[in-house]
Amino acid sequence: MEFATLSNGVRMPKVGFGVYRVPAEECQPVVQKALEVGYRHLDTAQCYFNEEQVGAAIQASPVDRSDIFLTTKVWIGCYGEGQTYASVERSLRRLKTDYLDLVLLHQAFADYYGAWRDLVRLYEEGKVRAIGTSNFLPVRLADLAAFGGMAPQVNQVETNPLCQQRVAHDYMAAVGVQHQAWAPLGAGAAGVLDSPVICGIAERLGKTTAQVALRWLLQRDIVVLAKSTHEERMRQNLDVFDFELAAEDVAAIEALDTGHGTFIDPSDPATIDFFRPLVEERCGL
Ligand code: A2P
């Protein structure tokens, strides 16, 4: 496994295992299997409702806690000074550990300033080895880095061959924030794994389409959070360090960018509609 080094010197395995949408009842065996096949970087979140199961899997596994890079994310309902601190303490209890390697603010909404002050406190107290954000596009990231007291070490955003996040990536690289990719394979939706361009490259190199997509991200210095509930795919997604994409293959994948996310697209009115009831209530509409 190769490692990325964060701005504070903390090392993070470049391929992590994500557990978004892994149902709670399946989560413990799936995470135990991931640890068994070699994953040493686990990514969960308060709003995935499976921290208990991730913690149980770590306890049941022969792998030392100190050899695992463990991330969780604070949900927006827990933002605010004092509340975020208490919510991370609850996460620690659910995850059955006395420290976290990384805690991220899950979304750039609500009182993320108050939440960030709590993460800084947890970091200074040594309960968290690194802190960062998720789904913070450049303007929000710049705001927090400039006025939040401490710059984020990581930002996790949807990134895959159809949603390349070039502007966000260049900004993160320029300010020393490690880019992590969620949905590196396009979350199973059509487009990435059935792309004729990526399938063609994979066939020529004797790799799978998923391996080529992950390799392309790694070559951009992006840490990937792959997930699969199937052992064979788990192994495949870890086995991406013995080949290199040539410049022409990189360019062919670059041409696939749509500039849109599959989940949160700030230019899509549906994203704003999500908040409509709250906004209407607050504005007395
Ligand atoms: P499954 O869990 O059934 O293996 P993303 O990481 O972009 O969110 O994508 C996850 C989706 O991609 C899941 O539906 C997962 O399905 C599927 N997947 C993960 N790894 C592979 C792989 N190596 N080949 C094909 N599909 C994969």
Short mmCIF file of N, CA and C in Angstrom, two decimals, residues 1 14-17 33-34 36-39 184-185 192-194 198-199 202-203 205-216 218 224-243:
data_model
loop_
_atom_site.label_atom_id
_atom_site.label_comp_id
_atom_site.label_asym_id
_atom_site.label_seq_id
_atom_site.Cartn_x
_atom_site.Cartn_y
_atom_site.Cartn_z
N MET A 1 0.84 -1.20 0.00
CA MET A 1 0.00 0.00 0.00
C MET A 1 0.87 1.25 0.00
N LYS A 14 -3.53 5.25 0.54
CA LYS A 14 -4.14 5.91 -0.64
C LYS A 14 -5.43 5.25 -1.11
N VAL A 15 -5.65 4.01 -0.71
CA VAL A 15 -6.94 3.38 -1.03
C VAL A 15 -7.64 3.08 0.29
N GLY A 16 -8.84 3.63 0.44
CA GLY A 16 -9.62 3.38 1.65
C GLY A 16 -10.88 2.60 1.30
N PHE A 17 -11.52 2.10 2.35
CA PHE A 17 -12.76 1.34 2.17
C PHE A 17 -13.91 2.14 2.76
N LYS A 33 -14.16 -8.40 6.53
CA LYS A 33 -13.61 -8.97 5.28
C LYS A 33 -12.63 -7.97 4.65
N ALA A 34 -13.01 -6.69 4.65
CA ALA A 34 -12.12 -5.68 4.07
C ALA A 34 -10.78 -5.66 4.80
N GLU A 36 -9.49 -8.12 6.40
CA GLU A 36 -8.82 -9.40 6.10
C GLU A 36 -8.13 -9.35 4.74
N VAL A 37 -8.76 -8.71 3.74
CA VAL A 37 -8.13 -8.69 2.42
C VAL A 37 -7.06 -7.60 2.32
N GLY A 38 -6.93 -6.76 3.34
CA GLY A 38 -5.79 -5.84 3.36
C GLY A 38 -6.10 -4.36 3.48
N TYR A 39 -7.38 -3.96 3.54
CA TYR A 39 -7.67 -2.53 3.72
C TYR A 39 -7.21 -2.09 5.11
N PRO A 184 -15.65 7.01 -6.40
CA PRO A 184 -14.61 7.00 -7.44
C PRO A 184 -15.02 6.19 -8.67
N LEU A 185 -16.00 5.29 -8.47
CA LEU A 185 -16.46 4.48 -9.61
C LEU A 185 -17.82 4.97 -10.10
N VAL A 192 -19.35 5.28 -15.68
CA VAL A 192 -17.92 5.03 -15.42
C VAL A 192 -17.56 3.59 -15.75
N LEU A 193 -18.24 2.64 -15.07
CA LEU A 193 -17.82 1.25 -15.23
C LEU A 193 -18.18 0.67 -16.60
N ASP A 194 -19.11 1.32 -17.29
CA ASP A 194 -19.44 0.82 -18.63
C ASP A 194 -18.95 1.78 -19.73
N ILE A 198 -12.94 3.68 -21.04
CA ILE A 198 -12.23 3.04 -19.91
C ILE A 198 -12.18 1.52 -20.11
N CYS A 199 -13.27 0.96 -20.63
CA CYS A 199 -13.27 -0.50 -20.89
C CYS A 199 -12.18 -0.86 -21.89
N ALA A 202 -8.81 -0.74 -20.21
CA ALA A 202 -8.70 -1.87 -19.28
C ALA A 202 -8.37 -3.16 -20.03
N GLU A 203 -9.09 -3.35 -21.13
CA GLU A 203 -8.88 -4.57 -21.90
C GLU A 203 -7.43 -4.66 -22.42
N LEU A 205 -4.81 -3.27 -21.17
CA LEU A 205 -3.82 -3.40 -20.09
C LEU A 205 -4.01 -4.69 -19.27
N GLY A 206 -5.09 -5.41 -19.56
CA GLY A 206 -5.35 -6.63 -18.78
C GLY A 206 -5.77 -6.31 -17.35
N LYS A 207 -6.45 -5.19 -17.18
CA LYS A 207 -6.96 -4.77 -15.86
C LYS A 207 -8.47 -4.68 -15.95
N THR A 208 -9.14 -4.45 -14.81
CA THR A 208 -10.59 -4.25 -14.89
C THR A 208 -10.87 -2.75 -15.05
N THR A 209 -12.09 -2.46 -15.46
CA THR A 209 -12.50 -1.06 -15.65
C THR A 209 -12.37 -0.30 -14.33
N ALA A 210 -12.77 -0.94 -13.24
CA ALA A 210 -12.68 -0.29 -11.92
C ALA A 210 -11.22 0.04 -11.60
N GLN A 211 -10.32 -0.89 -11.89
CA GLN A 211 -8.90 -0.64 -11.59
C GLN A 211 -8.35 0.54 -12.39
N VAL A 212 -8.78 0.66 -13.63
CA VAL A 212 -8.30 1.78 -14.46
C VAL A 212 -8.84 3.10 -13.91
N ALA A 213 -10.12 3.11 -13.53
CA ALA A 213 -10.70 4.35 -12.98
C ALA A 213 -9.98 4.75 -11.69
N LEU A 214 -9.72 3.79 -10.84
CA LEU A 214 -9.04 4.10 -9.56
C LEU A 214 -7.61 4.56 -9.81
N ARG A 215 -6.95 3.88 -10.74
CA ARG A 215 -5.55 4.23 -11.06
C ARG A 215 -5.46 5.67 -11.59
N TRP A 216 -6.43 6.03 -12.42
CA TRP A 216 -6.45 7.39 -12.98
C TRP A 216 -6.55 8.42 -11.85
N LEU A 218 -5.61 7.93 -8.67
CA LEU A 218 -4.36 7.89 -7.89
C LEU A 218 -3.24 8.66 -8.59
N VAL A 224 -8.46 7.48 -2.81
CA VAL A 224 -9.77 6.96 -3.24
C VAL A 224 -10.45 6.15 -2.14
N LEU A 225 -11.76 6.31 -2.04
CA LEU A 225 -12.54 5.52 -1.10
C LEU A 225 -13.42 4.59 -1.91
N ALA A 226 -12.89 3.40 -2.15
CA ALA A 226 -13.63 2.43 -2.95
C ALA A 226 -14.53 1.64 -2.01
N LYS A 227 -15.60 1.10 -2.56
CA LYS A 227 -16.37 0.19 -1.72
C LYS A 227 -17.01 -0.90 -2.56
N SER A 228 -17.01 -2.08 -1.97
CA SER A 228 -17.72 -3.17 -2.59
C SER A 228 -18.06 -4.15 -1.48
N THR A 229 -19.19 -4.80 -1.62
CA THR A 229 -19.52 -5.81 -0.63
C THR A 229 -19.05 -7.19 -1.11
N HIS A 230 -18.38 -7.23 -2.28
CA HIS A 230 -17.92 -8.51 -2.82
C HIS A 230 -16.40 -8.64 -2.65
N GLU A 231 -15.99 -9.79 -2.11
CA GLU A 231 -14.58 -9.97 -1.79
C GLU A 231 -13.68 -9.80 -3.01
N GLU A 232 -14.08 -10.39 -4.13
CA GLU A 232 -13.23 -10.33 -5.33
C GLU A 232 -13.02 -8.87 -5.76
N ARG A 233 -14.09 -8.07 -5.69
CA ARG A 233 -13.97 -6.65 -6.07
C ARG A 233 -13.17 -5.87 -5.04
N MET A 234 -13.34 -6.23 -3.77
CA MET A 234 -12.52 -5.57 -2.73
C MET A 234 -11.04 -5.77 -3.05
N ARG A 235 -10.69 -6.99 -3.41
CA ARG A 235 -9.27 -7.30 -3.70
C ARG A 235 -8.80 -6.52 -4.93
N GLN A 236 -9.64 -6.55 -5.98
CA GLN A 236 -9.33 -5.82 -7.21
C GLN A 236 -9.04 -4.35 -6.95
N ASN A 237 -9.89 -3.73 -6.13
CA ASN A 237 -9.79 -2.29 -5.91
C ASN A 237 -8.55 -1.90 -5.09
N LEU A 238 -7.98 -2.89 -4.41
CA LEU A 238 -6.73 -2.64 -3.65
C LEU A 238 -5.51 -2.86 -4.55
N ASP A 239 -5.71 -3.63 -5.58
CA ASP A 239 -4.60 -4.09 -6.43
C ASP A 239 -4.41 -3.12 -7.61
N VAL A 240 -4.00 -1.91 -7.28
CA VAL A 240 -3.93 -0.87 -8.32
C VAL A 240 -2.57 -0.16 -8.32
N PHE A 241 -1.56 -0.85 -7.76
CA PHE A 241 -0.26 -0.17 -7.63
C PHE A 241 0.82 -0.77 -8.52
N ASP A 242 0.44 -1.72 -9.39
CA ASP A 242 1.49 -2.36 -10.20
C ASP A 242 1.41 -1.97 -11.67
N PHE A 243 0.70 -0.90 -11.96
CA PHE A 243 0.68 -0.44 -13.36
C PHE A 243 0.50 1.06 -13.40
#
